XYZ file of C-alpha atoms in Angstrom:
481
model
C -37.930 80.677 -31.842
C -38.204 79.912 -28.444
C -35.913 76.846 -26.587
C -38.142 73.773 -27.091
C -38.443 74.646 -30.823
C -34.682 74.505 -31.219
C -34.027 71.728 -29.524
C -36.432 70.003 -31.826
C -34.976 71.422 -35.257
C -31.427 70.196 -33.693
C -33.208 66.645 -33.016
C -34.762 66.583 -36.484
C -31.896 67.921 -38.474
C -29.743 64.858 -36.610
C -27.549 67.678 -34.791
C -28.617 66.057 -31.083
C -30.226 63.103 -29.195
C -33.509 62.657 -29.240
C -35.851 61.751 -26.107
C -35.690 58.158 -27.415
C -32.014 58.230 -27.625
C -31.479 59.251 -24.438
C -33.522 56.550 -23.024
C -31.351 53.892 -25.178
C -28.273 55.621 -23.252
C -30.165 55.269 -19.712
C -30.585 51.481 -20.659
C -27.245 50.769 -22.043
C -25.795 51.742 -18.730
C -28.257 49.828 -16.611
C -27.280 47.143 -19.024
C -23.437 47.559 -18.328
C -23.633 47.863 -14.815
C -25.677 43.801 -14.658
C -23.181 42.839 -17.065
C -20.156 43.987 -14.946
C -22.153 42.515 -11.963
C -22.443 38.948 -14.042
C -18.857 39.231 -14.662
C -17.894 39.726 -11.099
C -19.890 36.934 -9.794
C -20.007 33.791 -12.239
C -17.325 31.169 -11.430
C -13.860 31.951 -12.910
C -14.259 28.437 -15.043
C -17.387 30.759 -16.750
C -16.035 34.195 -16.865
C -14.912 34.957 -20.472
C -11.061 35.864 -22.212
C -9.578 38.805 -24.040
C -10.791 36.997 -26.974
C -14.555 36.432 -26.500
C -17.086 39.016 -27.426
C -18.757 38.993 -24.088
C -15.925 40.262 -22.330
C -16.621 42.822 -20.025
C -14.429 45.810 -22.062
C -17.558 46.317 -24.026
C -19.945 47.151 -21.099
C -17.535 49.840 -20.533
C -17.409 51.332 -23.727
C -22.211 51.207 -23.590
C -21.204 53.009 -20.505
C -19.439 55.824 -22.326
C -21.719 55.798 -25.538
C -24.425 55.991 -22.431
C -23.105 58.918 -20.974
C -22.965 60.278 -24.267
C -26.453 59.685 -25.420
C -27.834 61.213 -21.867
C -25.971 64.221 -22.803
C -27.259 65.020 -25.985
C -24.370 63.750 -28.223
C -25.799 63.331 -31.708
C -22.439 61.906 -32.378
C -22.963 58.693 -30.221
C -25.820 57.420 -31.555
C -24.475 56.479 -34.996
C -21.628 54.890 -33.150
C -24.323 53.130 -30.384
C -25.836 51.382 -33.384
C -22.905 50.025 -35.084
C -22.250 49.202 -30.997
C -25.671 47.614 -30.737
C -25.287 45.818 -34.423
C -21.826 44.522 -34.046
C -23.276 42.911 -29.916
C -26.441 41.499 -31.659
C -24.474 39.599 -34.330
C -21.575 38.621 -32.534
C -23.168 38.284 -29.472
C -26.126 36.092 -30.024
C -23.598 33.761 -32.841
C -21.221 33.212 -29.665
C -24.165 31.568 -27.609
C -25.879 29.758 -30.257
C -22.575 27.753 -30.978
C -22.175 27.223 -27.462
C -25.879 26.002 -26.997
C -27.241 28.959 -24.909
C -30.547 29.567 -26.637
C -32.215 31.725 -23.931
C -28.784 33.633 -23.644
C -28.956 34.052 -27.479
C -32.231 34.662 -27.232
C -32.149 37.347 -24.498
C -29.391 39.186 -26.593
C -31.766 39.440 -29.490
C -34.283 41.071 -26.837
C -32.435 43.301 -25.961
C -30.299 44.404 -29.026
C -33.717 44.923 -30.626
C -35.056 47.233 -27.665
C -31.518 49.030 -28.138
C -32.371 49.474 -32.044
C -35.902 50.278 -31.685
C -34.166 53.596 -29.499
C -31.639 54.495 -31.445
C -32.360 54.406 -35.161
C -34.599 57.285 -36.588
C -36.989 58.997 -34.470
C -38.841 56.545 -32.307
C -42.412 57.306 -31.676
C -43.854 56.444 -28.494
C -45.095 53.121 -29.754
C -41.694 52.555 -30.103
C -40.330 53.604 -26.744
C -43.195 51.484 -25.501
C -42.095 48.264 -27.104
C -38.670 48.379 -26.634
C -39.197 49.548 -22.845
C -41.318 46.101 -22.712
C -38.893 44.094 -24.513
C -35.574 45.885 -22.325
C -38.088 45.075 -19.163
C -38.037 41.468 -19.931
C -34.814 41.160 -20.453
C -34.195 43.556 -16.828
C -36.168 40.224 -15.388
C -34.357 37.052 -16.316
C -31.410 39.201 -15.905
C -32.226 39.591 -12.512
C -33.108 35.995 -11.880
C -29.842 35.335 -12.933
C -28.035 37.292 -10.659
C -30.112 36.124 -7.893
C -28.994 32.613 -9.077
C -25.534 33.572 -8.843
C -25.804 35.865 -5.869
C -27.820 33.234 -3.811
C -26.836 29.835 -5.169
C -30.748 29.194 -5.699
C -32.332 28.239 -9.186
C -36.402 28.315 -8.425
C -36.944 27.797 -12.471
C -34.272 25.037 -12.569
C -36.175 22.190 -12.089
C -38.582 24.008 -15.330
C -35.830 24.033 -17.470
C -34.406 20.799 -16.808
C -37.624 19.129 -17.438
C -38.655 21.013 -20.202
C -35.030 19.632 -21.475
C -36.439 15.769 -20.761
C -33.561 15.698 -18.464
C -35.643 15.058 -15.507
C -38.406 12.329 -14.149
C -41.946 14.030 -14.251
C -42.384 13.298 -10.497
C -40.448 13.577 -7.209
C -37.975 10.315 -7.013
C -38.874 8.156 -3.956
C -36.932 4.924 -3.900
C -34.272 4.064 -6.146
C -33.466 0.829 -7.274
C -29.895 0.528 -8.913
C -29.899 -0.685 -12.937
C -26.251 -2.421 -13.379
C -27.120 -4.191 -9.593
C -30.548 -4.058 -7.847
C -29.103 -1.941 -4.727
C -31.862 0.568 -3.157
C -31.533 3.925 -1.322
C -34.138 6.428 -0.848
C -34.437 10.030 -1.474
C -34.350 12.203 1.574
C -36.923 14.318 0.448
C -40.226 15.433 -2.423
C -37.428 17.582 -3.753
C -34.979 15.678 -5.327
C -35.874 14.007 -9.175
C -34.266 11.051 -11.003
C -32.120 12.485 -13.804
C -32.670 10.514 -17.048
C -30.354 7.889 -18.299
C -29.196 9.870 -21.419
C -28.516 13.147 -19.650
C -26.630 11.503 -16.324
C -24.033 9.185 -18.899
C -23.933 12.088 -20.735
C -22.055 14.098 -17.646
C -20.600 10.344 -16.521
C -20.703 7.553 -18.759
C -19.941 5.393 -15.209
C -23.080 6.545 -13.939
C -26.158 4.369 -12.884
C -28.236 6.582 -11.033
C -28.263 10.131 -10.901
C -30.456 12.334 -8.412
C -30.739 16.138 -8.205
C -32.250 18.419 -6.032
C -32.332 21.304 -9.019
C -32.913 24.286 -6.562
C -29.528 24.199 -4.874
C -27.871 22.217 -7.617
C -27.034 19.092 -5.417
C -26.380 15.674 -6.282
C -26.083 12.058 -5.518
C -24.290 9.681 -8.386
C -24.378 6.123 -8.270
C -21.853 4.215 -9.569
C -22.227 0.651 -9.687
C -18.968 -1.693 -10.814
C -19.663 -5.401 -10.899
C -16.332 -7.500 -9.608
C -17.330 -11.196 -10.427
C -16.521 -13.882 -7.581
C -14.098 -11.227 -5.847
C -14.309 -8.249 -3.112
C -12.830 -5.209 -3.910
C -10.370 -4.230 -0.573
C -12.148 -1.479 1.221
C -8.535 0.592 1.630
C -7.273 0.550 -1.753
C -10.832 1.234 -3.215
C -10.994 4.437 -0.981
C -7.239 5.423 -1.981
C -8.559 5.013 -5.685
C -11.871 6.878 -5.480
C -9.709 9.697 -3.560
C -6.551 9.449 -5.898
C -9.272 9.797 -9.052
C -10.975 12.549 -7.432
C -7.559 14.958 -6.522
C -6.125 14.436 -10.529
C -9.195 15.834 -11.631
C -9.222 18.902 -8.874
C -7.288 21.978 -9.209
C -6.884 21.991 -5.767
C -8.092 19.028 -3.210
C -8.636 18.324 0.418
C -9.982 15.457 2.180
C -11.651 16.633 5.450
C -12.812 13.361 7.094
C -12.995 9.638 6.538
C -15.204 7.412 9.116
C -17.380 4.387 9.274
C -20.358 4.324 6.725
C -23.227 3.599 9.342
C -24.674 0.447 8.280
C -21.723 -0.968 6.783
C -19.352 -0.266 9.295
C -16.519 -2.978 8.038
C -16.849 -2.218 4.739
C -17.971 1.450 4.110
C -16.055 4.567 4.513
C -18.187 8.088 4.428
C -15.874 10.880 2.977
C -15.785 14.709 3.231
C -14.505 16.070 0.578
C -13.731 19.643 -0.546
C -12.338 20.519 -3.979
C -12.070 23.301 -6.435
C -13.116 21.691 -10.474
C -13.360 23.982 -13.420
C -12.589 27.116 -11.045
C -15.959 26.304 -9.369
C -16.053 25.361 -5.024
C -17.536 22.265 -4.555
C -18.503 19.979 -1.467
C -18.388 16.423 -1.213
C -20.088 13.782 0.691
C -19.342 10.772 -1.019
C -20.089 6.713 0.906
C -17.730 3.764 -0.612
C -19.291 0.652 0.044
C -17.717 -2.918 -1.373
C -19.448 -5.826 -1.491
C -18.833 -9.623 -3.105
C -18.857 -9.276 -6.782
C -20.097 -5.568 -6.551
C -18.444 -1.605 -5.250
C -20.257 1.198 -4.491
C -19.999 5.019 -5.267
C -22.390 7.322 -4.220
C -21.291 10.496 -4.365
C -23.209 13.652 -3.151
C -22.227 16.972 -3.877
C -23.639 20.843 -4.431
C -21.520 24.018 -4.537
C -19.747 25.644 -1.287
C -22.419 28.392 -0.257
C -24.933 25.422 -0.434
C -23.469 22.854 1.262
C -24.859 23.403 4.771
C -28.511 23.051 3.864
C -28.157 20.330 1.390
C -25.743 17.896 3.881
C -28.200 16.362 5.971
C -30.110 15.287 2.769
C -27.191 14.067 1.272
C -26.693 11.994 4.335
C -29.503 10.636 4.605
C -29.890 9.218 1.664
C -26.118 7.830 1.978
C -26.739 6.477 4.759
C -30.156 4.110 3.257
C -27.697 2.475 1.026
C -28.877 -1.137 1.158
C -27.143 -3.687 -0.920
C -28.456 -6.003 -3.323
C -28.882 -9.498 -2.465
C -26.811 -11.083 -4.704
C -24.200 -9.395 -2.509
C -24.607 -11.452 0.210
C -21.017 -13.803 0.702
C -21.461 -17.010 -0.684
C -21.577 -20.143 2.159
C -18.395 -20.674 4.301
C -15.630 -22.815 2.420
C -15.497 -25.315 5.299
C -13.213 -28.629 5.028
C -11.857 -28.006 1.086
C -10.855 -31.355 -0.376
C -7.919 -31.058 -3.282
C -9.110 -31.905 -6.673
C -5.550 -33.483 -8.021
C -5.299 -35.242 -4.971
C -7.290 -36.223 -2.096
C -5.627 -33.743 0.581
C -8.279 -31.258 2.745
C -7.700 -27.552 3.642
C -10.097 -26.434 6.224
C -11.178 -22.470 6.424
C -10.638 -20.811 9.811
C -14.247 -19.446 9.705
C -17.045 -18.302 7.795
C -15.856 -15.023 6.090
C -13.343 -17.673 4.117
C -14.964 -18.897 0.628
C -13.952 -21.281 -2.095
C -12.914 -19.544 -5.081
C -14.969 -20.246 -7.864
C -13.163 -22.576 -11.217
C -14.121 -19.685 -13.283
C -11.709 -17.281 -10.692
C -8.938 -19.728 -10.516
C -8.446 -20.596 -13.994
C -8.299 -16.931 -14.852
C -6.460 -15.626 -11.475
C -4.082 -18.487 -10.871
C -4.123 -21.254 -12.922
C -1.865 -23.302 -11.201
C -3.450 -23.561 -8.209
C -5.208 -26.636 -7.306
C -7.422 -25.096 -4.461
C -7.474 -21.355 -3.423
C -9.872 -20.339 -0.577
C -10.187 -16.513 -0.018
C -11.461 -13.488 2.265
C -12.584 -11.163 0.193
C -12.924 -8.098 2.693
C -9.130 -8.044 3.069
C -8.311 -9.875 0.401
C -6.565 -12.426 2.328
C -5.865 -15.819 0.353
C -4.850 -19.582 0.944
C -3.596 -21.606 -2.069
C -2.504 -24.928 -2.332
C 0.170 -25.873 -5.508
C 0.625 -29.363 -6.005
C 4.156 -30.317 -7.600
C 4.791 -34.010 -8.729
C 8.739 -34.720 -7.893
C 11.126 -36.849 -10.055
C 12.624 -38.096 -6.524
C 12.163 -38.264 -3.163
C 13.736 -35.202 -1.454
C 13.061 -33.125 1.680
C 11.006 -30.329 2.618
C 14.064 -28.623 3.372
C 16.115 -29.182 0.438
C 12.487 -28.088 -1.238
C 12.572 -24.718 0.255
C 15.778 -23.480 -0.489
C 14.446 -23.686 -3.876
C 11.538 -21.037 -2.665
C 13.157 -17.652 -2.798
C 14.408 -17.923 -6.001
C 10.864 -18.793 -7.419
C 9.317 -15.862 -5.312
C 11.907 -13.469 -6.345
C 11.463 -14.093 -10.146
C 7.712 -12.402 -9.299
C 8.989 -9.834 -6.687
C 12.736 -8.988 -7.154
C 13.037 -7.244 -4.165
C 11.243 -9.725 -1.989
C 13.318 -9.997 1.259
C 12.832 -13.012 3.797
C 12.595 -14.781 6.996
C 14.307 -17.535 7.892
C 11.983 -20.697 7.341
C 10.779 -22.403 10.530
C 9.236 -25.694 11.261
C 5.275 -25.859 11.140
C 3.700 -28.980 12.433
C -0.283 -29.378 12.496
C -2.601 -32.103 13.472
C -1.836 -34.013 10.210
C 1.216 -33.060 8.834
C 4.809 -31.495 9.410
C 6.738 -29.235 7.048
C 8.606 -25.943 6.754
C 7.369 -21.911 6.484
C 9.150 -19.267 5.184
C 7.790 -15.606 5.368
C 8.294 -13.357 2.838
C 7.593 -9.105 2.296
C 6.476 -8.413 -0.965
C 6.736 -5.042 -2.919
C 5.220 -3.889 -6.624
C 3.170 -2.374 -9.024
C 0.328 -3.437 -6.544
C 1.006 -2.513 -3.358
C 2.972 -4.336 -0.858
C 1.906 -7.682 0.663
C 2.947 -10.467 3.383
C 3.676 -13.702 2.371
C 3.527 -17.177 4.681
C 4.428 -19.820 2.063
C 4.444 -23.651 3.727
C 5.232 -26.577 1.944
C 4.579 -30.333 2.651
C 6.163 -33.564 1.566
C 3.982 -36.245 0.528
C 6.261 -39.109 -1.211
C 6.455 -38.052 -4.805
C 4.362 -35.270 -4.234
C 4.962 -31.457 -2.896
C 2.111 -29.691 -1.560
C 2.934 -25.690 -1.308
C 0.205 -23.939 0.678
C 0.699 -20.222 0.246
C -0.900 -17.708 2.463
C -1.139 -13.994 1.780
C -2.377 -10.695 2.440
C -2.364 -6.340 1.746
C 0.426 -5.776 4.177
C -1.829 -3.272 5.932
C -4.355 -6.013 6.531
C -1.745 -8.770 7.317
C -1.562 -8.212 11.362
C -5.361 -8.434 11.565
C -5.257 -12.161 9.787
C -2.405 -13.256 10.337
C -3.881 -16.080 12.756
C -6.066 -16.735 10.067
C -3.868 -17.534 7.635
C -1.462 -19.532 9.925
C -4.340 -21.666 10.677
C -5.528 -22.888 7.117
C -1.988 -23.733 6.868
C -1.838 -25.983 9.930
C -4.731 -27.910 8.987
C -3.749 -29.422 5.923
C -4.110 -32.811 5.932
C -2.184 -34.619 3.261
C -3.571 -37.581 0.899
C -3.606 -40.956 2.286
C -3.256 -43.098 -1.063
């Protein structure tokens, strides 16, 4: 008998690998090696634990039952079949609970090319077949480490649409939904994410772009802030603090000027490590009267440099609604329990609304406001039992002050004489829950009648209006009935 005819009584009697059993050891180790490659380059956040099925251990044990099957080994094939049973089961169950249906369906692919190898004597029909299916497979598991290697999804935008997670055409202008604020896409590339999918990632969002090739983004989020102006500062300290508690590591690269809203935008660089991925940030905070801004841009690290001019550009078209606009200048304020006047020291001052002061400070009788450093003026009226002096009054002042703030310290109070009337100041540093704040609090004498006009600010922002304030307060003209 010569060789050949041996070899193929030791095939058919089960004694050694066939052809087609080799070939199923060639592939497992292929196989292996783009699995260990996966492995290697996902995001830590993705790679899987001791405990999951996918981890890598087994795509050293297909290279072993590999090396076995190229060999010859009769021996390995029953146990690459069990190998190749156990994977397809437990395998494809894993990433149909987890939602991965082309994963799932991928490891069906495969594990039947594996099968179609390894059990019986495969004819070349076969070895054909499962060389087809083991070739797809060999292809989207390419494309997925060129996704991972490069940072570039060209079927993304496919899959996402085929999802209905995407808008069927490129997104030009964008008109907000919560507020009618526009900005415009920077390019033909970039779609409008649906409604459902973008609150499904963020509840808070309003509008959602994507550029799905690099796997950048702009979110909108829109907060309404009736009759009120939310502080640029402590908005930016917010946005910032939010951002670092959700980061396992967080760093804050620049802060500047948001072109086109220079007083009251900030553009941020941000760079921060979430869910073990490396992610950039270019994020513009814009506030406006009874509205604040979020729009946040952001892509991984290796694509930040070719996405950040986009991202900017479309930050930087922010325009905001209309309905933003400050309402007119408060002007000469006349009391409504009594006939005294506050004047406003300019424009950027505005009446608070009656809806705002019952529900802010209810025992104000007027209250004018800047919201942009929200900087306020409000006049108290107290009826008195007796006649008494604005002196005697004010040593009554820190005691009412320090049952708010118990570690308010003072000034001593000074005169303060305006056009119309004469009466006393005291200044006052705040500290709580909120921040720390400056305090002028005046208060005028009007026979029966005390007229406190309280002035106050951020402390940060108190140096800047401090004039301001001090000037509403000397231009309080008391009643003349």
């Amino acid at each position: 008998m010569n060789r050949s005819g041996a070899e193929y009584d030791e095939v058919a009697l089960g004694l050694k690998a066939s052809t087609g059993h080799r070939i199923a050891g060639g592939l497992m180790i292929v196989n292996a090696v783009l699995v260990l490659l996966e492995t290697f380059l996902m995001p830590e956040s993705s790679k899987p634990d001791l405990l999951t099925p996918s981890f890598p251990v087994t795509a050293i044990i297909d290279i072993a039952l590999g090396v076995s099957l190229l060999s010859g080994s009769a021996g390995a094939v029953k146990l690459s079949v069990i190998r190749i049973g156990l994977g397809l089961v437990l395998f494809t169950l894993a990433r149909a609970l987890a939602g991965e249906w082309l994963a799932a369906g991928m490891q069906v692919g495969v594990s039947a090319a594996f099968l179609l190898l390894l059990v019986g004597h495969p004819r070349r029909l076969q070895i054909g077949l499962a060389s087809l299916l083991f070739g797809l497979y060999l292809l989207l598991e390419g494309l997925g480490l060129y996704i991972l290697f490069s940072g570039q999804n060209p079927i993304a935008r496919t899959v996402l649409s085929a999802r209905g997670e995407l808008s069927s055409e490129p997104v030009g202008d964008v008109v907000g939904q919560i507020v009618d604020y526009r900005l415009r896409s920077p390019s033909e590339r970039w779609y409008l994410r649906t409604d459902e999918a973008a609150k499904r990632d963020n509840p808070l969002a309003d509008r959602w772009l994507i550029r799905p090739d690099l796997d950048a983004h702009i979110l909108v989020i829109a907060e309404r802030v009736p009759d009120t102006m939310v502080p640029l500062a402590p908005f930016v300290d917010t946005v910032v603090g939010n951002m670092r508690a959700a980061a396992s590591s967080f760093e804050l690269i620049d802060a500047v000027a948001l072109p086109g809203h220079p007083d009251t935008g900030k553009l941020l660089r941000m760079r921060a490590t979430v869910d073990g991925q490396n992610v950039e940030y270019l994020a513009g905070l814009v506030t406006a009267y009874g509205s604040a801004y979020q729009l946040i841009g952001f892509t991984g690290e290796r694509n930040f440099a070719a996405v950040e001019p986009e991202l900017r550009a479309a930050i930087e078209s922010f325009v905001l609604p209309a309905s933003a606009a400050l309402p007119k200048g408060a002007g000469r304020v006349v009391g409504n329990a009594a006939p005294y006047a506050i004047t406003a020291p300019n424009e950027r001052w505005i009446t608070a609304s009656a809806e705002l002061l019952a529900q802010q400070n209810a025992a104000s009788d007027r209250w004018i406001l800047r919201p942009d450093v929200d900087a306020h003026v409000t006049v108290v009226l107290e009826p008195l039992d007796e006649e008494t002096t604005v002196a005697a009054l004010m040593q009554q002042v820190p005691e009412r002050i320090r049952s708010s703030w118990p570690t308010a310290s003072f000034q001593p109070a000074e005169p303060l004489s305006g056009t119309h009337a004469s009466g006393e100041i005291l200044h006052a540093s705040l500290a709580g829950a909120e921040g720390a704040f400056e305090m002028d609090y005046a208060v005028y004498v009007v026979g029966l009648r005390a007229f406190h006009v309280i002035a106050m600010a951020p402390a940060p922002a108190y140096p800047g209006v401090r004039d301001e304030l001090r000037r509403a307060q000397l231009s309080f003209e008391p009643p003349t009935d």
